[in-house]
Short mmCIF file of C-alpha atoms in Angstrom, two decimals:
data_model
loop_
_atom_site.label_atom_id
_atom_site.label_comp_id
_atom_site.label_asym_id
_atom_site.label_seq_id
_atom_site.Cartn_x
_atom_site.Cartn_y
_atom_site.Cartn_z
CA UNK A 1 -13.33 -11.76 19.51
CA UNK A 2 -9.89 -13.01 18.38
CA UNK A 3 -10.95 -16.78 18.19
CA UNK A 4 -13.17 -15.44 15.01
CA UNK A 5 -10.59 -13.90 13.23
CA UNK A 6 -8.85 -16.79 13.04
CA UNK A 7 -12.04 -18.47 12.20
CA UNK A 8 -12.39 -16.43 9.41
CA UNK A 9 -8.95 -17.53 8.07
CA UNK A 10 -10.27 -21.25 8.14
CA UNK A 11 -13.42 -20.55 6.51
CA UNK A 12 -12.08 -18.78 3.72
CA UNK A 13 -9.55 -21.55 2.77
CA UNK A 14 -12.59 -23.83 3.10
CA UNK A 15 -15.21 -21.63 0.80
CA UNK A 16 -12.34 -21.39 -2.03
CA UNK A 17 -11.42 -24.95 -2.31
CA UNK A 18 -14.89 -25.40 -2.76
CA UNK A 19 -15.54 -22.61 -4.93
CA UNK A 20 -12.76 -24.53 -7.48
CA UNK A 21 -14.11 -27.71 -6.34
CA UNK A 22 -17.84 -27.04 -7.96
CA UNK A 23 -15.97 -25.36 -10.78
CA UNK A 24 -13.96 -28.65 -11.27
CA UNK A 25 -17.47 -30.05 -11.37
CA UNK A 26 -19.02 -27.72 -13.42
CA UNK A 27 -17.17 -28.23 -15.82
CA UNK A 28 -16.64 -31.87 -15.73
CA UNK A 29 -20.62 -31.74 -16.44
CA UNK A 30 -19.94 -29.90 -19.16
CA UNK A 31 -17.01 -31.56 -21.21
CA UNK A 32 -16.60 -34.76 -19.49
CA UNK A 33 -19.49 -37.34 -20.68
CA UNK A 34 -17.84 -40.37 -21.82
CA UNK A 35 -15.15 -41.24 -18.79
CA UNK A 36 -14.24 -45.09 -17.76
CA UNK A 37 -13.56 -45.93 -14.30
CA UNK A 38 -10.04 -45.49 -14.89
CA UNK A 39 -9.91 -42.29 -16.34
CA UNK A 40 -12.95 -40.99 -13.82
CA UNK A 41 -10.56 -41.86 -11.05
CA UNK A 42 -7.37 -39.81 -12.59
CA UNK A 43 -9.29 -37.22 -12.79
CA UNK A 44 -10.73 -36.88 -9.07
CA UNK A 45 -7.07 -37.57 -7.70
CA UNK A 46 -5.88 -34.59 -10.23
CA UNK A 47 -8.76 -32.46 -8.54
CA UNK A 48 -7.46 -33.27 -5.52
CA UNK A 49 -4.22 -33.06 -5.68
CA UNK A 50 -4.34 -29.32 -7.53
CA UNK A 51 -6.51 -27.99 -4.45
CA UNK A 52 -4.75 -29.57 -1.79
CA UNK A 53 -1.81 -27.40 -3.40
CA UNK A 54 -3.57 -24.69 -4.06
CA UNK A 55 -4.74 -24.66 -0.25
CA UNK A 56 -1.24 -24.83 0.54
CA UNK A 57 0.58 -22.32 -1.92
CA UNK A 58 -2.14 -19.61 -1.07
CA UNK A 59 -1.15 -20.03 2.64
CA UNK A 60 2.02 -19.72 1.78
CA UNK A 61 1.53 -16.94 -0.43
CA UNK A 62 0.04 -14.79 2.02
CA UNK A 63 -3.36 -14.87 1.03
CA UNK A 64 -4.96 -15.70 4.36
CA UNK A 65 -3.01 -13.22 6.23
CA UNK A 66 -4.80 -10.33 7.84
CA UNK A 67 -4.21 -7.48 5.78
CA UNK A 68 -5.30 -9.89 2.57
CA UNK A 69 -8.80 -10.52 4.92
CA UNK A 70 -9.80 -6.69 4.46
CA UNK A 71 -8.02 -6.02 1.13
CA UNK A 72 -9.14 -7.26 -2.01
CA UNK A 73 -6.21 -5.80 -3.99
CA UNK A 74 -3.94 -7.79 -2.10
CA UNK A 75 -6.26 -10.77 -2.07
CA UNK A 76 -6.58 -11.00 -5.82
CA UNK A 77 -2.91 -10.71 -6.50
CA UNK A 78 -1.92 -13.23 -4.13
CA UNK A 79 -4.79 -16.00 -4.77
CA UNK A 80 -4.46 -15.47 -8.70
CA UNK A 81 -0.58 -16.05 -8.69
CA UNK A 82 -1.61 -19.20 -6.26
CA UNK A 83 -4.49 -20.76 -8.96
CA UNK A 84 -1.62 -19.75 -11.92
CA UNK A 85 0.88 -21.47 -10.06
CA UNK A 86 -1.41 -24.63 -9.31
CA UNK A 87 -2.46 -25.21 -13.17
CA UNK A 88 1.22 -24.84 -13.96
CA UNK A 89 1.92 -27.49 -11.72
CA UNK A 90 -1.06 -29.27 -12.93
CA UNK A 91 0.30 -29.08 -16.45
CA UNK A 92 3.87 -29.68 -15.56
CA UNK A 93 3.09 -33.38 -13.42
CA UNK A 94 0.79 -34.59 -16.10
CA UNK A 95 3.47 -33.52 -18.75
CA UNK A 96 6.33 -35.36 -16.67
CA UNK A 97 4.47 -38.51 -15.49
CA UNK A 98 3.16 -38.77 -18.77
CA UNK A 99 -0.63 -38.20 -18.83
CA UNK A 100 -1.25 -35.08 -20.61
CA UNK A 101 -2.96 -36.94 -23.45
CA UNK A 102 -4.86 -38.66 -20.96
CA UNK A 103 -6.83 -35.31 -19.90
CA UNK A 104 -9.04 -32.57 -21.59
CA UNK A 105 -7.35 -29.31 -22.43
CA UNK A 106 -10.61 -27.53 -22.78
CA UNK A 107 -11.60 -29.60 -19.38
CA UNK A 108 -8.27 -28.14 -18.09
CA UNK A 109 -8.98 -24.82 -19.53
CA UNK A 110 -12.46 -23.73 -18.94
CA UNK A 111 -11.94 -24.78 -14.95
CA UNK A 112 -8.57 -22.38 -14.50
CA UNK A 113 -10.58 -19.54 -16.33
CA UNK A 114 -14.18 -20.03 -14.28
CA UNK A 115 -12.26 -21.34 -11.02
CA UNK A 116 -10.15 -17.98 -11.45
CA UNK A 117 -13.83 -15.65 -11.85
CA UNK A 118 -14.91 -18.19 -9.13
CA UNK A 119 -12.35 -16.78 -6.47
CA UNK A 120 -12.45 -13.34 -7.38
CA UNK A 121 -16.19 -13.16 -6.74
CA UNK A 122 -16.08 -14.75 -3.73
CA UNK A 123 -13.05 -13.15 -2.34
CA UNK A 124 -14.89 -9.80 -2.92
CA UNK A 125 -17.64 -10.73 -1.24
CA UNK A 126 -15.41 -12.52 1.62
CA UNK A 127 -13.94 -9.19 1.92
CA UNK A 128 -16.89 -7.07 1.93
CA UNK A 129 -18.53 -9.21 4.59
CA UNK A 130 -15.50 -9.11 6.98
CA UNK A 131 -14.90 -5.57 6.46
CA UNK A 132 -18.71 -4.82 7.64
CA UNK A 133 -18.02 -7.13 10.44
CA UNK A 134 -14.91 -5.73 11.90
CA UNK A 135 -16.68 -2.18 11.41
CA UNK A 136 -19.40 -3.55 14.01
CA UNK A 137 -16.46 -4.75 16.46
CA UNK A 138 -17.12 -8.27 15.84
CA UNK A 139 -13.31 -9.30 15.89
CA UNK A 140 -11.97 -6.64 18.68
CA UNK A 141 -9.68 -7.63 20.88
CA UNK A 142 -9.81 -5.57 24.17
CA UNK A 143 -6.54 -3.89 25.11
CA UNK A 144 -4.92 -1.40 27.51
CA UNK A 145 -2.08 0.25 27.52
CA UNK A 146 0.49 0.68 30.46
CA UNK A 147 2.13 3.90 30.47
CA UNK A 148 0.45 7.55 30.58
CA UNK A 149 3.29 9.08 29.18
CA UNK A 150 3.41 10.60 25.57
CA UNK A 151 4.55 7.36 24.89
CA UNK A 152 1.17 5.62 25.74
CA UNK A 153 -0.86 8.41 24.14
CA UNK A 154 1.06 8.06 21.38
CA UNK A 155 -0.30 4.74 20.66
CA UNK A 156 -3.27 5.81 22.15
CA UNK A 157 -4.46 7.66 19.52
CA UNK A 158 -2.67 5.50 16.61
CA UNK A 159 -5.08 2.85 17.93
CA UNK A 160 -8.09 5.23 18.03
CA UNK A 161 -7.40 6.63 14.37
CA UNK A 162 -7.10 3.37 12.31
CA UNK A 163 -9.53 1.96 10.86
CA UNK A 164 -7.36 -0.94 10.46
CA UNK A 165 -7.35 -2.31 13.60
CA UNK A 166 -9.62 -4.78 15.68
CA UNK A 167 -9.19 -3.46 19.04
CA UNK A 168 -11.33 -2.03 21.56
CA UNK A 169 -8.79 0.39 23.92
CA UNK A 170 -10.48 -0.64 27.78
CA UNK A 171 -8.19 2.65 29.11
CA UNK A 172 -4.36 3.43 30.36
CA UNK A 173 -3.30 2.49 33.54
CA UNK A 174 -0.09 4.23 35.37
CA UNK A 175 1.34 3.95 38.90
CA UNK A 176 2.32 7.69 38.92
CA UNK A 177 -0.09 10.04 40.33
CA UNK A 178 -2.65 12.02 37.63
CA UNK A 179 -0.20 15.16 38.46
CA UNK A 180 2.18 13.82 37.09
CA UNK A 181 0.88 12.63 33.70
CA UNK A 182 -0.53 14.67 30.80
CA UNK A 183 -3.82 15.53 30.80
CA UNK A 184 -6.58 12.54 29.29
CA UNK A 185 -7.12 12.84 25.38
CA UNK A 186 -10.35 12.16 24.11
CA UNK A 187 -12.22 9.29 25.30
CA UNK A 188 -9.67 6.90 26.82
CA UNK A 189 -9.99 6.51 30.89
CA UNK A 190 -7.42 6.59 32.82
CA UNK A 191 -7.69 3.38 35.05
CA UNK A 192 -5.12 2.93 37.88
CA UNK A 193 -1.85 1.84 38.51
CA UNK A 194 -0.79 -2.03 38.22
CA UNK A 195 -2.90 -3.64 41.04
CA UNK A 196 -5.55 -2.18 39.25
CA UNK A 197 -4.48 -3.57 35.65
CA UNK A 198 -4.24 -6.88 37.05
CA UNK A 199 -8.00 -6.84 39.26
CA UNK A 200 -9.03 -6.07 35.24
CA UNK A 201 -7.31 -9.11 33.80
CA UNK A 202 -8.55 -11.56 36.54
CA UNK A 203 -12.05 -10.14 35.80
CA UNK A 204 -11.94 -11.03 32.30
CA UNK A 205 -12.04 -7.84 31.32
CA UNK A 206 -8.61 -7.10 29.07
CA UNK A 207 -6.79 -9.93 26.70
CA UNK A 208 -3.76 -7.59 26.16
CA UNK A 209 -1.67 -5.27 26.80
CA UNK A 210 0.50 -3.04 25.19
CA UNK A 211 3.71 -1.69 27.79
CA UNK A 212 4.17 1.87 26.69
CA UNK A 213 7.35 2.75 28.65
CA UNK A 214 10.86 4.28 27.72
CA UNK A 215 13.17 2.20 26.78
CA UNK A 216 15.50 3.48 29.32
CA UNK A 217 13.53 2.09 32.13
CA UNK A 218 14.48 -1.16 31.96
CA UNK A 219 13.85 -2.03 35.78
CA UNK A 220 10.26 -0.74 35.42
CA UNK A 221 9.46 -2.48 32.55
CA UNK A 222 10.66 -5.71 33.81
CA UNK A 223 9.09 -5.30 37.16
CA UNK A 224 5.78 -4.74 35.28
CA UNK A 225 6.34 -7.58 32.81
CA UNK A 226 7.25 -9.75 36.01
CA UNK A 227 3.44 -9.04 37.25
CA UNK A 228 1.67 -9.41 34.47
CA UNK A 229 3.61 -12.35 33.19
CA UNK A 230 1.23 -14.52 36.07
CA UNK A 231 -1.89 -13.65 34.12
CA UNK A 232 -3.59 -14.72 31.18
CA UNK A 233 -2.89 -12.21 28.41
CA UNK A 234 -1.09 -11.06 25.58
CA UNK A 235 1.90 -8.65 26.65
CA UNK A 236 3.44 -6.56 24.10
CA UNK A 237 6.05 -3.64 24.35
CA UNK A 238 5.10 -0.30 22.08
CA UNK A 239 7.77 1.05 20.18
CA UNK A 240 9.89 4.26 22.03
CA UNK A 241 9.14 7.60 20.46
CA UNK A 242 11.69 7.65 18.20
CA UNK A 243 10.45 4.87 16.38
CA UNK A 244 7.30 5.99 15.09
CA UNK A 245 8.92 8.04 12.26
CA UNK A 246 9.42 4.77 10.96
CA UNK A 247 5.87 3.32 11.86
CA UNK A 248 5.84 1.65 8.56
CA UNK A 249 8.98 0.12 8.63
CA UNK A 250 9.23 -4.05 8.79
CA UNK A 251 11.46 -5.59 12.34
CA UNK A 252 13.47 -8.64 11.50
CA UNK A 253 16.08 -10.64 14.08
CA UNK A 254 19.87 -10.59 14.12
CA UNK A 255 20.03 -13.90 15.81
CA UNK A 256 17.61 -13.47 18.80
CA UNK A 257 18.24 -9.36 18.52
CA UNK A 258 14.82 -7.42 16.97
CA UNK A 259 15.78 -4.78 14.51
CA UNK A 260 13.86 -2.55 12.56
CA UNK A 261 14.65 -2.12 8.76
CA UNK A 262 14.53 1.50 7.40
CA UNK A 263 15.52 1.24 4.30
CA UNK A 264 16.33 -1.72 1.99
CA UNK A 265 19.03 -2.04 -0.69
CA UNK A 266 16.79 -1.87 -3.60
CA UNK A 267 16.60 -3.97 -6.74
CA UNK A 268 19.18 -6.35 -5.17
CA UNK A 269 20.18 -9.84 -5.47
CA UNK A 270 18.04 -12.04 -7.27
CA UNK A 271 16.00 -8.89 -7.90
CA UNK A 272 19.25 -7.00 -9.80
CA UNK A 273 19.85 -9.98 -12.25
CA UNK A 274 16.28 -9.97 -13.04
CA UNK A 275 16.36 -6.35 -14.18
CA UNK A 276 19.18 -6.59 -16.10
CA UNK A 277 18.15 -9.62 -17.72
CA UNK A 278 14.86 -7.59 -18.42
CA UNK A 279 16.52 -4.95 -19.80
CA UNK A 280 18.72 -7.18 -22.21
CA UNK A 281 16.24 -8.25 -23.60
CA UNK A 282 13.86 -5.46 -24.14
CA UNK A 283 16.57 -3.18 -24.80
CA UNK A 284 17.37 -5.92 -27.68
CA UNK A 285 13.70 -5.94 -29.23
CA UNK A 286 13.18 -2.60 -28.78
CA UNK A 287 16.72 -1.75 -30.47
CA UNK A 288 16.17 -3.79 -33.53
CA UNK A 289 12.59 -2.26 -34.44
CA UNK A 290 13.86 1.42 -33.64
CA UNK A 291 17.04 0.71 -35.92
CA UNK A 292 14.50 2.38 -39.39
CA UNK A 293 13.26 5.05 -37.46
CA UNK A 294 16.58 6.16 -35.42
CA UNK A 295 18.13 6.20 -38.90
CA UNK A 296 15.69 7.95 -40.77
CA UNK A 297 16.21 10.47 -37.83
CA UNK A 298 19.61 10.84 -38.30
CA UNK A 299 19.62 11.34 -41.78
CA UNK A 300 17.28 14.06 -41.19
CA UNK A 301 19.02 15.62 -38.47
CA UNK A 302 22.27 16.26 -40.40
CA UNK A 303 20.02 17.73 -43.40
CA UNK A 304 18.28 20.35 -40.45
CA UNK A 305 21.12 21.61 -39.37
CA UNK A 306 24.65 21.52 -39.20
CA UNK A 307 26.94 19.89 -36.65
CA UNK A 308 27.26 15.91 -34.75
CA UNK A 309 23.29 13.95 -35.19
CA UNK A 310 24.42 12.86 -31.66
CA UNK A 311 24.48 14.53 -28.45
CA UNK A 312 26.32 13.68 -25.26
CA UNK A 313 25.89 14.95 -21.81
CA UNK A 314 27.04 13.98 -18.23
CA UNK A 315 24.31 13.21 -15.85
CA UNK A 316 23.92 11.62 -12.31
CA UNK A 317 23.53 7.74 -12.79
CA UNK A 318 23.24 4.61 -10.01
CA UNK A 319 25.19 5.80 -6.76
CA UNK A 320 25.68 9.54 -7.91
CA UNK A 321 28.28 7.69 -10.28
CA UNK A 322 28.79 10.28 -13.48
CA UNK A 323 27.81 8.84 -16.71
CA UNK A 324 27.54 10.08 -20.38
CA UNK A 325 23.82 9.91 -21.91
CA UNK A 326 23.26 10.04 -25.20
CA UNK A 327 20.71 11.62 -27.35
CA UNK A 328 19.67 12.57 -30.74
CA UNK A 329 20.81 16.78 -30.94
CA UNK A 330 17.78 18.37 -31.04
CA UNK A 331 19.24 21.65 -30.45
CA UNK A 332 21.49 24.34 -32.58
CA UNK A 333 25.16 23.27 -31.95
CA UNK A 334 26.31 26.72 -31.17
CA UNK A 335 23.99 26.55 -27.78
CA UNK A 336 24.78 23.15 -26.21
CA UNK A 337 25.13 23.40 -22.71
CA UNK A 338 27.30 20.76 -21.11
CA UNK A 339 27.20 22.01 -17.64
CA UNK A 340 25.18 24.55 -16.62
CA UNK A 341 22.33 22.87 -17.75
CA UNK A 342 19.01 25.31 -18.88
CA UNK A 343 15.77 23.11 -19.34
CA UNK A 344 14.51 23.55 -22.94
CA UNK A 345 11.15 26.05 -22.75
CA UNK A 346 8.21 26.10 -24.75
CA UNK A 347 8.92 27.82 -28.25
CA UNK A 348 12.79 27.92 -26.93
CA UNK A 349 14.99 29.14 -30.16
CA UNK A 350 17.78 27.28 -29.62
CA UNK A 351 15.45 23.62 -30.55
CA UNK A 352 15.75 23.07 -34.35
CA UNK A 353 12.48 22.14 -36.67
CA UNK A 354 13.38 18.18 -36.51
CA UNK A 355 14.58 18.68 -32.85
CA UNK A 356 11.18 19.99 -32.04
CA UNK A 357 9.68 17.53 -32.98
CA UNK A 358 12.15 14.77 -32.16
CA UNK A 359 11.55 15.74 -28.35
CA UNK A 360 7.66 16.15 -28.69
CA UNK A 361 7.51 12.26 -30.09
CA UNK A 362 10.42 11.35 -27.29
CA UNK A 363 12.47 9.93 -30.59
CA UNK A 364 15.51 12.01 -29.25
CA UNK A 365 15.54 9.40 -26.12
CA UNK A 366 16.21 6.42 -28.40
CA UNK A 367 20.15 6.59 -28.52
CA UNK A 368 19.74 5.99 -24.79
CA UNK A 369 19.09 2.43 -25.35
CA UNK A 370 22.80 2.43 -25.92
CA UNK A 371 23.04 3.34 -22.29
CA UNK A 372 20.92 0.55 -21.50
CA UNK A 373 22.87 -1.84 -23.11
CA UNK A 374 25.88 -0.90 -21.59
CA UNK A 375 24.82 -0.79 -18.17
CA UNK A 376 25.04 2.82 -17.28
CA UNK A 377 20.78 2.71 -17.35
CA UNK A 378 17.50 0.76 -17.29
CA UNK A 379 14.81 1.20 -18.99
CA UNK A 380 12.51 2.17 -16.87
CA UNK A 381 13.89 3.87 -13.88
CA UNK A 382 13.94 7.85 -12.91
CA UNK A 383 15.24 10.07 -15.63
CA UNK A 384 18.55 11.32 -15.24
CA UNK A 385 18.97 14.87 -14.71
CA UNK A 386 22.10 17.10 -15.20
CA UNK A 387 23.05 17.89 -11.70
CA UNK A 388 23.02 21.72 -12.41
CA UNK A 389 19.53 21.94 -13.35
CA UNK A 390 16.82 24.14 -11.59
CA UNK A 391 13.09 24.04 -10.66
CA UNK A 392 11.97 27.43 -9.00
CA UNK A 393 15.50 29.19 -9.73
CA UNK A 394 17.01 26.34 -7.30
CA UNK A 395 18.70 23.59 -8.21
CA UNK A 396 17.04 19.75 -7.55
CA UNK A 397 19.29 18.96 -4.44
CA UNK A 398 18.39 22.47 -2.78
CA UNK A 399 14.98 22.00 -3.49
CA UNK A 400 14.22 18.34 -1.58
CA UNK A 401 17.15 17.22 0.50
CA UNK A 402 16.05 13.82 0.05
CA UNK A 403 16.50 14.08 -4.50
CA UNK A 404 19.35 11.93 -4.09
CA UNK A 405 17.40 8.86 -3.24
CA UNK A 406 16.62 8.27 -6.44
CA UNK A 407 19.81 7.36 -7.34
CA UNK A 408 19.48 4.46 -5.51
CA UNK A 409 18.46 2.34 -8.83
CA UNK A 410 19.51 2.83 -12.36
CA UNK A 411 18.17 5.66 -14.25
CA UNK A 412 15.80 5.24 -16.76
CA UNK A 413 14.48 6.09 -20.54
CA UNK A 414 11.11 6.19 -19.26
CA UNK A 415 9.87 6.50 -15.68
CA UNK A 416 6.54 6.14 -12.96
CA UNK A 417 6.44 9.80 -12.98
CA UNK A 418 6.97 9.88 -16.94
CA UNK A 419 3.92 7.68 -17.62
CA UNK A 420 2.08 9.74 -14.73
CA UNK A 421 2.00 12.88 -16.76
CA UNK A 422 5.15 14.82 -15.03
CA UNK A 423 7.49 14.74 -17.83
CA UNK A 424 8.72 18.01 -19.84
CA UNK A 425 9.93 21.14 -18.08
CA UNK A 426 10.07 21.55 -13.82
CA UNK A 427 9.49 25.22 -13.83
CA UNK A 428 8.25 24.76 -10.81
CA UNK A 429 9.35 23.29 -7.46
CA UNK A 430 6.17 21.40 -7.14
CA UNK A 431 6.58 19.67 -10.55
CA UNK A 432 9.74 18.16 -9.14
CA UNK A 433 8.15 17.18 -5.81
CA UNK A 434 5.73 15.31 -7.57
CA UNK A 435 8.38 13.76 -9.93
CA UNK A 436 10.57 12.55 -6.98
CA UNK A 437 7.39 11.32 -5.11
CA UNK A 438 6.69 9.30 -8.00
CA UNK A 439 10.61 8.12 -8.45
CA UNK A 440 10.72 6.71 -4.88
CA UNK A 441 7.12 5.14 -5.32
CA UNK A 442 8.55 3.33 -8.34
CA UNK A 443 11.86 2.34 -6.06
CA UNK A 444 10.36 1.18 -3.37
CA UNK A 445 7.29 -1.41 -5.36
CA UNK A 446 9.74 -2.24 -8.46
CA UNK A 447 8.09 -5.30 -9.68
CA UNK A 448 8.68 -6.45 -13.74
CA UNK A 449 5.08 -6.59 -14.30
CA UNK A 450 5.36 -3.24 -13.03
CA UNK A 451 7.80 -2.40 -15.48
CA UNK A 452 5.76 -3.49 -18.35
CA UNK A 453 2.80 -1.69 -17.04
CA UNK A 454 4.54 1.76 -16.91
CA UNK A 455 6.16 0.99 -20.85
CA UNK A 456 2.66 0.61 -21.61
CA UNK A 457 0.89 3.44 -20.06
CA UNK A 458 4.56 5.60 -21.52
CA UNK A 459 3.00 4.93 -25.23
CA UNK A 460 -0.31 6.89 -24.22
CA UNK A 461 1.43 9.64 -22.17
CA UNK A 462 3.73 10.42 -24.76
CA UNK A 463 0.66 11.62 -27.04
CA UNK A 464 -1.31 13.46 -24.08
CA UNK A 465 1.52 15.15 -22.65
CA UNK A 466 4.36 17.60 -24.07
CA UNK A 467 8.14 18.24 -23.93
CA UNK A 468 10.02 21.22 -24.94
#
């Protein structure tokens, strides 16, 4: 039934204030032996006061919406930011009111660390509980669908293929004769017309429906919203055809207007400063302790071979805008290629002795942090490529039509796909597949904690994987 689903909302905030509640308590019993009345009082409003915001934040947070009931990845993230939050604000109003001496920091300590293992444990089991009851049908809502059109089987079998959803489909009801209609699929009944539909809702049989009509048919669909506007259920309008290759896309309002967003400017506002700011100041740090080792690799780059110890090339930055990279030469000078690109190959004659290795230990990307200062790259992002180079015998932009989405951020020094293991040479076209798949995965969840996750896992897939 619906009413416990949104039970289950209620009795989760309830179970987790008290999970931090007896954790407050815990480890009051543990550390706190020698309190006045004064001080025993302080610390019971504190309590108090941290899980009424906590209660609040998490709400806000999302962590008691419905996808965050059945998933405890998005659970996790969302209650642990809320309980970080909450301490910080904890800290920050004893700091400012001036009461910090007043309380226990290893009090204060010990209940964010076993209040934190406190919700995790009993958000998985939360989760695991609810997920076991929605597989028995304990939260379905019963539906039908008006319509028995493609449309309506459309959504039909959406319905009947998630395991997502809490809804048990009562059948399709249409006023047009069976010839008309396609033939049933699977298991779903056709019912009737609208007198029909209606005889259902008045026997408490359906609590909503779904109106799976063209759009075009605007004096059908109001007539039928007209009829079943006089009965007791949910009424909701299904998508028209064409919007289901966007399924996954979110509908905001323009005014009182619905629209449905298919793609969003990415890294933007607040979003944009806080890259660049992240890549000031990593850039920075990074710079200053790869100053000895870029010029120790200079030094023995001019005594390898003859010719410039840097190497610049024009590649396809943010917006298809041209931009010059630059590299540590790693090649002979009489076979640079500045525009039709060849990917260097294993064993590939024209790579020097320090080049080879330069591009094995990715030390010939370091000049790029240049770039990054400048603003022509990030770094993370997708690597640049030279817009003549192949994969297959074709080049990128011939190979997916959609390659020039991931020019949609800043390119990178290192990338999702990099730290994934698909770095080196595309000799194929399915090495590039999976490098774009992985580029518009990274554009589309860009996150600075996920920034600092793929910099980390760079460092180990620089050793376990090779470039040429």
């Amino acid at each position: 039934m619906p009413v416990l689903l949104e039970l289950s909302s209620l009795l989760l905030v309830a179970l987790e204030v008290v999970v931090l509640l007896a954790a407050a308590a815990w480890c009051w019993w543990l550390f706190l032996d020698d309190l006045n009345a004064e001080r025993t009082r302080s610390y019971i409003g504190t309590i108090f006061l941290a899980l009424t915001f906590f209660a609040t934040f998490a709400e806000l947070t999302g962590a008691y919406d419905l996808d965050a009931r059945f998933s405890m990845r998005i659970a996790w993230g969302r209650l642990l930011m809320a309980w970080f939050v909450t301490i910080g604000f904890v800290i920050g109003a004893a700091f400012f009111l001036k009461l910090s001496a007043t309380f226990s920091r290893i009090w204060l300590v010990s209940w964010f660390v076993t209040g934190m293992g406190g919700l995790v444990v009993a958000r998985g089991i939360s989760t695991l509980l609810l997920r076991s009851a929605r597989s028995r049908g304990v939260f379905n809502q019963r539906v039908a669908i008006f319509g028995g059109s493609e449309q309506g089987w459309r959504i039909a079998r959406h319905i009947l293929g998630s395991k997502r959803v809490t809804i048990d489909l009562v059948g399709i009801y249409d006023d047009r004769s069976v010839s008309r209609l396609p033939p049933p699929q699977g298991e779903v009944p056709l019912r009737g017309g609208v007198g029909q539909l209606v005889e259902d809702i008045r026997k408490g049989e359906i609590e909503q429906v779904i109106i799976a009509l063209p759009w075009q048919e605007e004096r059908r669909i109001k007539q039928i919203v007209t009829e079943l506007s006089m009965t007791p259920v949910r009424i909701r309008l299904a998508p028209d055809l064409v919007a289901y290759m966007f399924s996954q896309r979110a509908m905001v309002l323009l005014d009182s207007v619905p629209l449905m967003t298919l793609f969003e400017r990415p890294i933007s506002g607040t979003d944009q400063i806080l890259k660049r700011a992240e890549d000031l100041i990593l850039g920075a740090i990074i710079l200053i302790f790869a100053a000895p080792i870029m010029l120790v690799t200079a030094i023995a780059i001019k005594f390898d071979s003859p010719g410039p110890v840097f190497f610049k090339q024009p590649r396809e930055g943010f917006n298809n805008r041209s931009f010059l990279i630059w590299k540590f030469r790693s090649m002979r000078t009489d076979t640079l290629e500045f525009d039709k690109v060849n990917q260097a190959t294993r064993d590939d004659p024209r790579i020097t002795r320090v080049g080879r290795f330069i591009r094995a230990t990715s030390i010939d990307e370091l000049p790029q942090l240049l770039n990054v200062m400048k603003g022509d790259m990030s770094i993370v992002g997708p690597r640049p490529h030279a817009p003549t180079t192949k994969a297959g015998g074709r080049e990128f932009k011939d190979v997916v039509s959609t390659y020039a989405a991931r020019h949609r951020v800043k390119p990178g020094i290192t990338g999702w796909a990099q730290a994934s293991g698909w770095r080196g040479e595309t000799d194929t076209e399915d090495k590039l597949v999976r490098r774009l798949e992985h580029d518009l995965h990274y554009i589309e969840n860009w996150s600075v904690p996920f920034d600092l996750y793929i910099l980390a896992k760079t460092a180990f897939a620089a050793v376990s994987s090779r470039a040429y």
